[in-house]
PDB file of N, CA and C in Angstrom:
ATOM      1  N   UNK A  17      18.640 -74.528  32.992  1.00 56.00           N
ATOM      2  CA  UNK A  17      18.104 -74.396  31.646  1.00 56.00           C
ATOM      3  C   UNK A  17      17.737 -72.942  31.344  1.00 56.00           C
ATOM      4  N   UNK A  18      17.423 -72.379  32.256  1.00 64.00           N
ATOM      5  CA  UNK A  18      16.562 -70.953  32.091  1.00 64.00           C
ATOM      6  C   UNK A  18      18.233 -69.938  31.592  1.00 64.00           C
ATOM      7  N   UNK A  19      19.025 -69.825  32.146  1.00 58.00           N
ATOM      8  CA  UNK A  19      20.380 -69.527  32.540  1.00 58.00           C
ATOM      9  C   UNK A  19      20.710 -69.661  30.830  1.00 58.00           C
ATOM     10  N   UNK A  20      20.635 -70.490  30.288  1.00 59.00           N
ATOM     11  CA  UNK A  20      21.097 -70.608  28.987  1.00 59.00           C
ATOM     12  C   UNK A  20      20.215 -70.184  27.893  1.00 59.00           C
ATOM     13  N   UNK A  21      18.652 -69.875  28.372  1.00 61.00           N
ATOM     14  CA  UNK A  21      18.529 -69.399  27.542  1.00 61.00           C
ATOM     15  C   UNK A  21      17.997 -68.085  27.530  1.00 61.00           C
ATOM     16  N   UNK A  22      18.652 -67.632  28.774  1.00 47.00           N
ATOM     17  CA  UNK A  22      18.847 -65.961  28.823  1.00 47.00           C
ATOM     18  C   UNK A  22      19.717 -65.944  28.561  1.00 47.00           C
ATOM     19  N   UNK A  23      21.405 -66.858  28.317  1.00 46.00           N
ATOM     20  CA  UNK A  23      22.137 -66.307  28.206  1.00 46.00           C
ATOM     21  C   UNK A  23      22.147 -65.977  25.855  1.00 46.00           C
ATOM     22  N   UNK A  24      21.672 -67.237  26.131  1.00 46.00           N
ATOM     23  CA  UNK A  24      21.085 -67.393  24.697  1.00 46.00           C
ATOM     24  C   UNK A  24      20.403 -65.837  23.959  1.00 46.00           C
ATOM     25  N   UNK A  25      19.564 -65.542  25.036  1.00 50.00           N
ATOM     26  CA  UNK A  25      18.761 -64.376  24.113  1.00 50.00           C
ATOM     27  C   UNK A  25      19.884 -62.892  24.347  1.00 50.00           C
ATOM     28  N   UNK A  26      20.499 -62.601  25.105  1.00 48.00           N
ATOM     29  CA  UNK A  26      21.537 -61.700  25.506  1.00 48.00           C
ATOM     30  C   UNK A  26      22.283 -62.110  24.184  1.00 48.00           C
ATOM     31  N   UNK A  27      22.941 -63.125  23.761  1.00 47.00           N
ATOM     32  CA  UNK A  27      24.109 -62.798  23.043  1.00 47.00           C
ATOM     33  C   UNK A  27      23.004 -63.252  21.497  1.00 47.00           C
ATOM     34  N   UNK A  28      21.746 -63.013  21.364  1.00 47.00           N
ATOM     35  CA  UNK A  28      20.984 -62.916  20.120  1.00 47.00           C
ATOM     36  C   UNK A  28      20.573 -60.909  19.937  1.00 47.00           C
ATOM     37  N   UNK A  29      20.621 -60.267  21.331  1.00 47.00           N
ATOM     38  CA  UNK A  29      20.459 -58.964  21.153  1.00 47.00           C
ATOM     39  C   UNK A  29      21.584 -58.556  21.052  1.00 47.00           C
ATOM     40  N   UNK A  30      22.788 -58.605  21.625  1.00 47.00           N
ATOM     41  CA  UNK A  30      24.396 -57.841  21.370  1.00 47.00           C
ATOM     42  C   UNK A  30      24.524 -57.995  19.852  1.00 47.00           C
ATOM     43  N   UNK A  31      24.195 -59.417  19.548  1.00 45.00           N
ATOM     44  CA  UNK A  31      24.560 -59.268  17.877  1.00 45.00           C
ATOM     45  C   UNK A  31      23.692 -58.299  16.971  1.00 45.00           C
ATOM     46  N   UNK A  32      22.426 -58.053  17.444  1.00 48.00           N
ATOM     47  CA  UNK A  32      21.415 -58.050  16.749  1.00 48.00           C
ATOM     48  C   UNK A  32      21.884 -56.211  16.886  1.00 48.00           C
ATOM     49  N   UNK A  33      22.382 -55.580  18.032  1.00 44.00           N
ATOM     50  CA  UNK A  33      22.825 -53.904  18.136  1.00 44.00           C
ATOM     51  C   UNK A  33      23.913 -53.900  17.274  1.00 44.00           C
ATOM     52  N   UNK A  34      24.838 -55.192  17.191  1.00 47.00           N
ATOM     53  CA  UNK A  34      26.786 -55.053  16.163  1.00 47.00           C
ATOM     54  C   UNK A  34      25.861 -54.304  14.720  1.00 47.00           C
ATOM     55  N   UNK A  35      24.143 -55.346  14.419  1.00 45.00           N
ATOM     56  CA  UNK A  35      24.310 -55.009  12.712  1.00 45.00           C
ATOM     57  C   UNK A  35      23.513 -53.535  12.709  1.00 45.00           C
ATOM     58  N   UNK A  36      22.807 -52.965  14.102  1.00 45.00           N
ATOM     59  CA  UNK A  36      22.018 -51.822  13.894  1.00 45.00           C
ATOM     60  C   UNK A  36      23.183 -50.740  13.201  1.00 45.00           C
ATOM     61  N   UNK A  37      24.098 -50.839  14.094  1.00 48.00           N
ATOM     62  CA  UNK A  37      24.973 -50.080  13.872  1.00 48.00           C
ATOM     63  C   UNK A  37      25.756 -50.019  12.553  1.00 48.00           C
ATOM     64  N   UNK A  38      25.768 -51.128  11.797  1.00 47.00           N
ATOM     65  CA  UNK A  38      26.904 -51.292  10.414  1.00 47.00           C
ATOM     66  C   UNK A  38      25.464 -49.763   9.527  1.00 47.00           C
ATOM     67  N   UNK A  39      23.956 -50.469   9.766  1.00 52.00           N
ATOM     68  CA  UNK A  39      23.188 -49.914   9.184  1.00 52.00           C
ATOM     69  C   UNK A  39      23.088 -48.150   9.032  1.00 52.00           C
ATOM     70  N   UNK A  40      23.451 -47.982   9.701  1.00 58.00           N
ATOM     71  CA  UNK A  40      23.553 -46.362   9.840  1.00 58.00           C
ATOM     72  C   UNK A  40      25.246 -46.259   9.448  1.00 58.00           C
ATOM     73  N   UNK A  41      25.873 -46.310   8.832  1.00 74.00           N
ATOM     74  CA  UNK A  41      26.847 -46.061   8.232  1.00 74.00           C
ATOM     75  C   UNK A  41      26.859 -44.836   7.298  1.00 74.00           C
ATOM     76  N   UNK A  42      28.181 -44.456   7.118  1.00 88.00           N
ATOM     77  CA  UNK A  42      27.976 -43.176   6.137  1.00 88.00           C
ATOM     78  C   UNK A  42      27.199 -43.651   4.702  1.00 88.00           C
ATOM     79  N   UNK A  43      26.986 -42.316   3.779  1.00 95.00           N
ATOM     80  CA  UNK A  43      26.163 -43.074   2.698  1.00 95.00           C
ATOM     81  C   UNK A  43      26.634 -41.762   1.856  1.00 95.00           C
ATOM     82  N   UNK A  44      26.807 -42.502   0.688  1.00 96.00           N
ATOM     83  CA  UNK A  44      26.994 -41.024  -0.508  1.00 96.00           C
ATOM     84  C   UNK A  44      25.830 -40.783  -1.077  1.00 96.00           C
ATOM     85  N   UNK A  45      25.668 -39.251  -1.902  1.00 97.00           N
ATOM     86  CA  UNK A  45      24.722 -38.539  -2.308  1.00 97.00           C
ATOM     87  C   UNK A  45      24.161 -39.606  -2.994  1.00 97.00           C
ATOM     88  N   UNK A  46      22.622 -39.146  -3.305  1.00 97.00           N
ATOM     89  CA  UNK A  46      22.033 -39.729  -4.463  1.00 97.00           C
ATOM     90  C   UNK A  46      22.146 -38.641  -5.988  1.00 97.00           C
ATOM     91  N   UNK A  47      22.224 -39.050  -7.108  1.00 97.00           N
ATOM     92  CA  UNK A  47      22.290 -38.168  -8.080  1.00 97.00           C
ATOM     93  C   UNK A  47      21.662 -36.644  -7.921  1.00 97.00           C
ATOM     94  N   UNK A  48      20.327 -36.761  -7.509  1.00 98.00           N
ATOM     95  CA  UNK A  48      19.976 -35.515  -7.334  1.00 98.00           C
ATOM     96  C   UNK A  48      20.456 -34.202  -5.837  1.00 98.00           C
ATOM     97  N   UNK A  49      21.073 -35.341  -5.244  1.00 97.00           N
ATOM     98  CA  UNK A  49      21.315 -34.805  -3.493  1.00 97.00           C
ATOM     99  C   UNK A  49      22.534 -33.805  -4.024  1.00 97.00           C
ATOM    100  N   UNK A  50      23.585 -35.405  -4.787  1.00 98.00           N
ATOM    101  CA  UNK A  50      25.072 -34.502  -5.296  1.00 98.00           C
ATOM    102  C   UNK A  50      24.754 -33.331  -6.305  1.00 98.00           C
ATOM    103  N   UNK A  51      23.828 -32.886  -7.161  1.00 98.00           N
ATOM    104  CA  UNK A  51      23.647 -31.456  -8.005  1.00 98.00           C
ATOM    105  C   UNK A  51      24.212 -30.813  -6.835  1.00 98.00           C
ATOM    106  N   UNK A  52      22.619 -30.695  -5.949  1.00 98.00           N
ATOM    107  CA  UNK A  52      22.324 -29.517  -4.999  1.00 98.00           C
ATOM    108  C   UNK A  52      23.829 -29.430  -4.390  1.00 98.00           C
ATOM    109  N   UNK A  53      24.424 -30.330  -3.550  1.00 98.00           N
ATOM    110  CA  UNK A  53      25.756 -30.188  -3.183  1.00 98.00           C
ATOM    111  C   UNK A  53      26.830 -29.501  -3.929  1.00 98.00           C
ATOM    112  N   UNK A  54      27.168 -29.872  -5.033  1.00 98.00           N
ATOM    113  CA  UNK A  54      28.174 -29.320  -5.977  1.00 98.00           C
ATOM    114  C   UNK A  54      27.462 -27.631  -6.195  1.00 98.00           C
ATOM    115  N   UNK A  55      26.033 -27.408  -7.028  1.00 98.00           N
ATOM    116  CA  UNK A  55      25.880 -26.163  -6.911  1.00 98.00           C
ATOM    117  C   UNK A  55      26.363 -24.989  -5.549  1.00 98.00           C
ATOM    118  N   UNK A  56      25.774 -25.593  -4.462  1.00 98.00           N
ATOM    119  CA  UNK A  56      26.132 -25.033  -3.347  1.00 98.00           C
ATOM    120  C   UNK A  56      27.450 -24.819  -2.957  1.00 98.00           C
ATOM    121  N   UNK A  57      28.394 -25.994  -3.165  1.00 98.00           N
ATOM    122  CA  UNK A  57      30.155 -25.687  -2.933  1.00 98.00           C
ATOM    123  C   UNK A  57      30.256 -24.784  -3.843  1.00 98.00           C
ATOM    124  N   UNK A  58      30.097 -24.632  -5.574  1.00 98.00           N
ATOM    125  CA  UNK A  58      30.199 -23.605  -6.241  1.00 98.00           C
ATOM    126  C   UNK A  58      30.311 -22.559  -6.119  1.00 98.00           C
ATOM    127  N   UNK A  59      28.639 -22.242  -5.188  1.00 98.00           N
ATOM    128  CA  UNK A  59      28.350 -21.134  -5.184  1.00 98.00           C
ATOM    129  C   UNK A  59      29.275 -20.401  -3.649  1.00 98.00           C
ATOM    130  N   UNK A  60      29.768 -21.123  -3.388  1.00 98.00           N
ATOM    131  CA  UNK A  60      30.429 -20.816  -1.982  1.00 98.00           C
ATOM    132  C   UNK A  60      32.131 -20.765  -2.168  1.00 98.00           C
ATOM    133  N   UNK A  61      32.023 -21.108  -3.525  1.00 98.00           N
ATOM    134  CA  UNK A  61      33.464 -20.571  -4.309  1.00 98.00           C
ATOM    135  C   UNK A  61      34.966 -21.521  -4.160  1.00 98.00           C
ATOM    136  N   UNK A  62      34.217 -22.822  -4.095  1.00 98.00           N
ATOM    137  CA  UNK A  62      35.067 -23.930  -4.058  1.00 98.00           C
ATOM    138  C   UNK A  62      35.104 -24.594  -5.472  1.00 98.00           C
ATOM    139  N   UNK A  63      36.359 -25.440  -5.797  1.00 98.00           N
ATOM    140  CA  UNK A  63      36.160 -25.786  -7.046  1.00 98.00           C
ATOM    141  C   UNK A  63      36.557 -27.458  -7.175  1.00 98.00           C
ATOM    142  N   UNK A  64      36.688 -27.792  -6.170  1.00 98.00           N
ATOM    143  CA  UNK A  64      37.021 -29.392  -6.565  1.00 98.00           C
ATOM    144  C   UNK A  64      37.125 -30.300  -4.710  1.00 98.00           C
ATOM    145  N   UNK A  65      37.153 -31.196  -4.571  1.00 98.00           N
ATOM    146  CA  UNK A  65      36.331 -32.125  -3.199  1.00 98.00           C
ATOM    147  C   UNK A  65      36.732 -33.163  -3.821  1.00 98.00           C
ATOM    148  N   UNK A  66      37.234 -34.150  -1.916  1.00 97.00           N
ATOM    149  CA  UNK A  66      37.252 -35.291  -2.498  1.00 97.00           C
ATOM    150  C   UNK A  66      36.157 -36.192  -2.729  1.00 97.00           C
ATOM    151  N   UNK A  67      35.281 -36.077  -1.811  1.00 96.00           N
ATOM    152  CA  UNK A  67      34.467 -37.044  -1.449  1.00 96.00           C
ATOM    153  C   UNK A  67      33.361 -36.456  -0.660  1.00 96.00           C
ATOM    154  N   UNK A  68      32.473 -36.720  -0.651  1.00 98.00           N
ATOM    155  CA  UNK A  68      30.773 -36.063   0.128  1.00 98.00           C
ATOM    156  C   UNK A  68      30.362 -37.357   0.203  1.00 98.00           C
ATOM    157  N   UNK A  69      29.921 -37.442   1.954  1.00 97.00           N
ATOM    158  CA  UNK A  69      28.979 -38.196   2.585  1.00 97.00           C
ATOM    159  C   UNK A  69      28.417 -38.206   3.572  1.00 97.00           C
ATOM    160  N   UNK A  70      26.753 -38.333   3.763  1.00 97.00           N
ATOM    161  CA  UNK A  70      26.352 -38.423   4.854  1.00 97.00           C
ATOM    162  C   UNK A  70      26.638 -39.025   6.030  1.00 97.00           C
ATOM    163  N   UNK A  71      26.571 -37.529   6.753  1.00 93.00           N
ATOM    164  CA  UNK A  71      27.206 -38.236   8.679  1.00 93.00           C
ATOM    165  C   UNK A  71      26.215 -39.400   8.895  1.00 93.00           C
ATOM    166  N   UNK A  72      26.624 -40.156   9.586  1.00 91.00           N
ATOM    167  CA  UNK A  72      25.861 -41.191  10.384  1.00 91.00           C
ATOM    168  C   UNK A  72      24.519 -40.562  10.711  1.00 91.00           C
ATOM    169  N   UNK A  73      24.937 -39.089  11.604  1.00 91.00           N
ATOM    170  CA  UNK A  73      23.534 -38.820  11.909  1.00 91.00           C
ATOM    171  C   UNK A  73      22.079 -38.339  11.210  1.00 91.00           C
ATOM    172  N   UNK A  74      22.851 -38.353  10.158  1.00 93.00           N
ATOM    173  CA  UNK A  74      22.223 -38.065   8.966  1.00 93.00           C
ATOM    174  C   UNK A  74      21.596 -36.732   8.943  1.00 93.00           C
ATOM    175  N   UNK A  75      22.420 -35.703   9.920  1.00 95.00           N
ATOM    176  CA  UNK A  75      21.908 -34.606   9.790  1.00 95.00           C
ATOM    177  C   UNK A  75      23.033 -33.494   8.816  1.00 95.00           C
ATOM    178  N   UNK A  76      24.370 -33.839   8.588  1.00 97.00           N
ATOM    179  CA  UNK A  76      25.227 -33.358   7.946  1.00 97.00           C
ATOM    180  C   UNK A  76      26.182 -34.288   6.454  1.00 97.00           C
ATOM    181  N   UNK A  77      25.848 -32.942   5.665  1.00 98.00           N
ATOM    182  CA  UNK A  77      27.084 -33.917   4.508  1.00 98.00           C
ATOM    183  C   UNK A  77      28.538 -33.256   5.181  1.00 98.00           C
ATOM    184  N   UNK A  78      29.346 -34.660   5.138  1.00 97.00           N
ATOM    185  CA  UNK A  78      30.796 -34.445   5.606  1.00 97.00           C
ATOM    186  C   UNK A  78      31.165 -34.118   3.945  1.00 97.00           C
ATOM    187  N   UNK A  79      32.104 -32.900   3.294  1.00 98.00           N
ATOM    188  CA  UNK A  79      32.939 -32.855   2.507  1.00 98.00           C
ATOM    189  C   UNK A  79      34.377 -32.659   2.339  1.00 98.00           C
ATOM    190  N   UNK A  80      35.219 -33.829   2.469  1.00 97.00           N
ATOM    191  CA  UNK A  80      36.515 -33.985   2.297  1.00 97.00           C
ATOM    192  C   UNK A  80      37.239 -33.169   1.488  1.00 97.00           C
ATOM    193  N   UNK A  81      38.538 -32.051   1.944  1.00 98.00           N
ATOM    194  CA  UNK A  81      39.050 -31.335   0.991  1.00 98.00           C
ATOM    195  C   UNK A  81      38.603 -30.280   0.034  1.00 98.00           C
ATOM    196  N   UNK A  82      37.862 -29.697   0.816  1.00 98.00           N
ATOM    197  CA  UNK A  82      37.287 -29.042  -0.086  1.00 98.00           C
ATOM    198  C   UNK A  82      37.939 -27.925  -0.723  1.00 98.00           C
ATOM    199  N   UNK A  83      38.775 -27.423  -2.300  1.00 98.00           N
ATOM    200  CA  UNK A  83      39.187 -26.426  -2.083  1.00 98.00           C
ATOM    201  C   UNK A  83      38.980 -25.281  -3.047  1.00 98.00           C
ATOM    202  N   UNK A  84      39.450 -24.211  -2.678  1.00 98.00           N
ATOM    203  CA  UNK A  84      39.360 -22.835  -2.848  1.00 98.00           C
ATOM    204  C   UNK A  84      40.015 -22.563  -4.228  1.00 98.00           C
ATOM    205  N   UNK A  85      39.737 -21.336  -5.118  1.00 97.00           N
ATOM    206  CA  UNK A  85      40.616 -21.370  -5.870  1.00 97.00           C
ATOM    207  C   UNK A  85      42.088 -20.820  -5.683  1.00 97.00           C
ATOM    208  N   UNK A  86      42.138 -20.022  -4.485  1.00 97.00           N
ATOM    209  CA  UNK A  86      43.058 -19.611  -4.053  1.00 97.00           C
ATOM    210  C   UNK A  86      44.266 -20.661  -3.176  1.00 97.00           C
ATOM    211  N   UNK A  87      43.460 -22.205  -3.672  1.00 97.00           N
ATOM    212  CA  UNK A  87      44.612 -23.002  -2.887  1.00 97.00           C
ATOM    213  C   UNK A  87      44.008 -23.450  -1.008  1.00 97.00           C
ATOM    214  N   UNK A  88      43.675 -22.766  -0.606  1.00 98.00           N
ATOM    215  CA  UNK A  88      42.807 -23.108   1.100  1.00 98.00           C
ATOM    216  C   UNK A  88      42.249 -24.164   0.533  1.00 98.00           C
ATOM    217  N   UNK A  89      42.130 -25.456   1.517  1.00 98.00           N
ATOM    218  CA  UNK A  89      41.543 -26.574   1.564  1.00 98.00           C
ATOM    219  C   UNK A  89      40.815 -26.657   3.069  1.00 98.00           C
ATOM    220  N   UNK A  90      39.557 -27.070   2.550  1.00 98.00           N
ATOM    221  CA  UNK A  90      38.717 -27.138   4.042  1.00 98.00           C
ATOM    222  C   UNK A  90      38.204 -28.568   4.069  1.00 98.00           C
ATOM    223  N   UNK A  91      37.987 -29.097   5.585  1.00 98.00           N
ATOM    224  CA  UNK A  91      36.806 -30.426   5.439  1.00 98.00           C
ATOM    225  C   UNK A  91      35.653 -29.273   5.583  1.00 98.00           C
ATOM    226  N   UNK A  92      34.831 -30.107   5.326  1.00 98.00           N
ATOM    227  CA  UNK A  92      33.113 -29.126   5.731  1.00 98.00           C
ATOM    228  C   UNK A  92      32.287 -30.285   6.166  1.00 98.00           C
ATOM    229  N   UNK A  93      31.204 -29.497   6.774  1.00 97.00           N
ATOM    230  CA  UNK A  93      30.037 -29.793   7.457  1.00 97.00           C
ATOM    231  C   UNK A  93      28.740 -28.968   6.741  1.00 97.00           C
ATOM    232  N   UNK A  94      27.973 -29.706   6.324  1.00 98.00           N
ATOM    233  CA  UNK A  94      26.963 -28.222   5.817  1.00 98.00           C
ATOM    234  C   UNK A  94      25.696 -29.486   6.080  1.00 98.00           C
ATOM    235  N   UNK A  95      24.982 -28.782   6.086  1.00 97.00           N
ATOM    236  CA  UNK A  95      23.450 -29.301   6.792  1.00 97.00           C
ATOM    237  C   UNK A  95      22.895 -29.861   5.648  1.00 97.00           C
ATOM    238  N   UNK A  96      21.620 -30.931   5.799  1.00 96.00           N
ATOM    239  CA  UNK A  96      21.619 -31.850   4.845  1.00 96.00           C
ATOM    240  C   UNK A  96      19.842 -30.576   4.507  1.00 96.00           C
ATOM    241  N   UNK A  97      19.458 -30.350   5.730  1.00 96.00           N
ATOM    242  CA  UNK A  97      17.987 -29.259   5.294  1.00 96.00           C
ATOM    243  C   UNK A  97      18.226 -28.253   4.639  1.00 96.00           C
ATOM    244  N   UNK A  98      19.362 -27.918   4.363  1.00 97.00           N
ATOM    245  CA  UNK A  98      19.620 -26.055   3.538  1.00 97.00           C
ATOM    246  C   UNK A  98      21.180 -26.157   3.034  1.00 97.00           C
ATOM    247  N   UNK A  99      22.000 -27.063   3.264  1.00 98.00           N
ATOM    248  CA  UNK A  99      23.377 -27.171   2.534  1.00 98.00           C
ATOM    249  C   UNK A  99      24.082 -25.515   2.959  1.00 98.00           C
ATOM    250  N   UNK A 100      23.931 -25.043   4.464  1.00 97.00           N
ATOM    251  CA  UNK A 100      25.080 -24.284   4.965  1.00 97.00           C
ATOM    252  C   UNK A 100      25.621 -24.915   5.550  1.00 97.00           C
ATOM    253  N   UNK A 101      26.820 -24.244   5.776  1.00 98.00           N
ATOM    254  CA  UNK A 101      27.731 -24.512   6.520  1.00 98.00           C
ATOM    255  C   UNK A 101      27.747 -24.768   8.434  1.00 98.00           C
ATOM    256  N   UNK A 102      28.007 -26.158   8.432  1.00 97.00           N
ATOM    257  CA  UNK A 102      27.621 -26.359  10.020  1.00 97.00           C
ATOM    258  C   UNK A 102      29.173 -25.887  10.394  1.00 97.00           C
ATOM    259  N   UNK A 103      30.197 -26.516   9.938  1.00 97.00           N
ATOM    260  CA  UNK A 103      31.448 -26.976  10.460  1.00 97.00           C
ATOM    261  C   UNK A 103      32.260 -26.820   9.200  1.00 97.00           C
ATOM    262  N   UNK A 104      33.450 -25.542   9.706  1.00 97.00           N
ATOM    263  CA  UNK A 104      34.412 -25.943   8.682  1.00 97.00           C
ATOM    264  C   UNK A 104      35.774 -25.556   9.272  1.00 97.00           C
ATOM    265  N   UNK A 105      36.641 -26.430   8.654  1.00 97.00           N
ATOM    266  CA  UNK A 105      37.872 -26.865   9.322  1.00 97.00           C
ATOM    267  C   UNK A 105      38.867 -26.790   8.301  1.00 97.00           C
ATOM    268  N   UNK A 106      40.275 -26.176   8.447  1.00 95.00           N
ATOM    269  CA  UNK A 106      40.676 -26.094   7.392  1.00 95.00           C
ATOM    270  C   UNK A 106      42.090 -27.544   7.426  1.00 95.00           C
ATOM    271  N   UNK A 107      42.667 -27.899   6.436  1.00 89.00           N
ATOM    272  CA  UNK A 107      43.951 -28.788   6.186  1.00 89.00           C
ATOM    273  C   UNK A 107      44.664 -28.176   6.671  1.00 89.00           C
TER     274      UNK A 107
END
């Protein structure tokens, strides 16, 4: 009896880590997050992105495509405390 219902509480915690994890999923800006973002790509002389969202770790916005007017397309990484540049990678 005991056997089943350890095995019982084991497969009530594996499930219970599957949904921790859905929870921390990426997440897009909130209205005021995306200004600061867009000002900042601006000002860093980009003019159009596909998509901005927070890393999982919630310490970086990931920005998809980001590009140049000169045509260069980058992903980026820029920090969610000051919106520099952590990581940038070009297409």
């Amino acid at each position: 009896m005991k056997t089943k219902q350890f095995l019982l509480a084991a497969a009530l915690v594996a499930v219970g880590m599957g949904f921790s994890g859905a929870a921390m999923a990426d997440r897009a800006p909130t209205g005021p997050e995306l200004e600061k973002i867009q000002v900042a790509l601006k000002g860093m002389g980009y003019v159009s992105w596909d998509s901005i969202d927070m890393d999982d770790d919630q310490t970086v916005w990931e920005i998809d495509d980001a590009k140049l007017a000169d045509g260069t397309v980058h992903d980026l990484k820029l920090n969610t405390s000051d919106l520099t540049v952590k990581e940038k990678d070009p297409e």
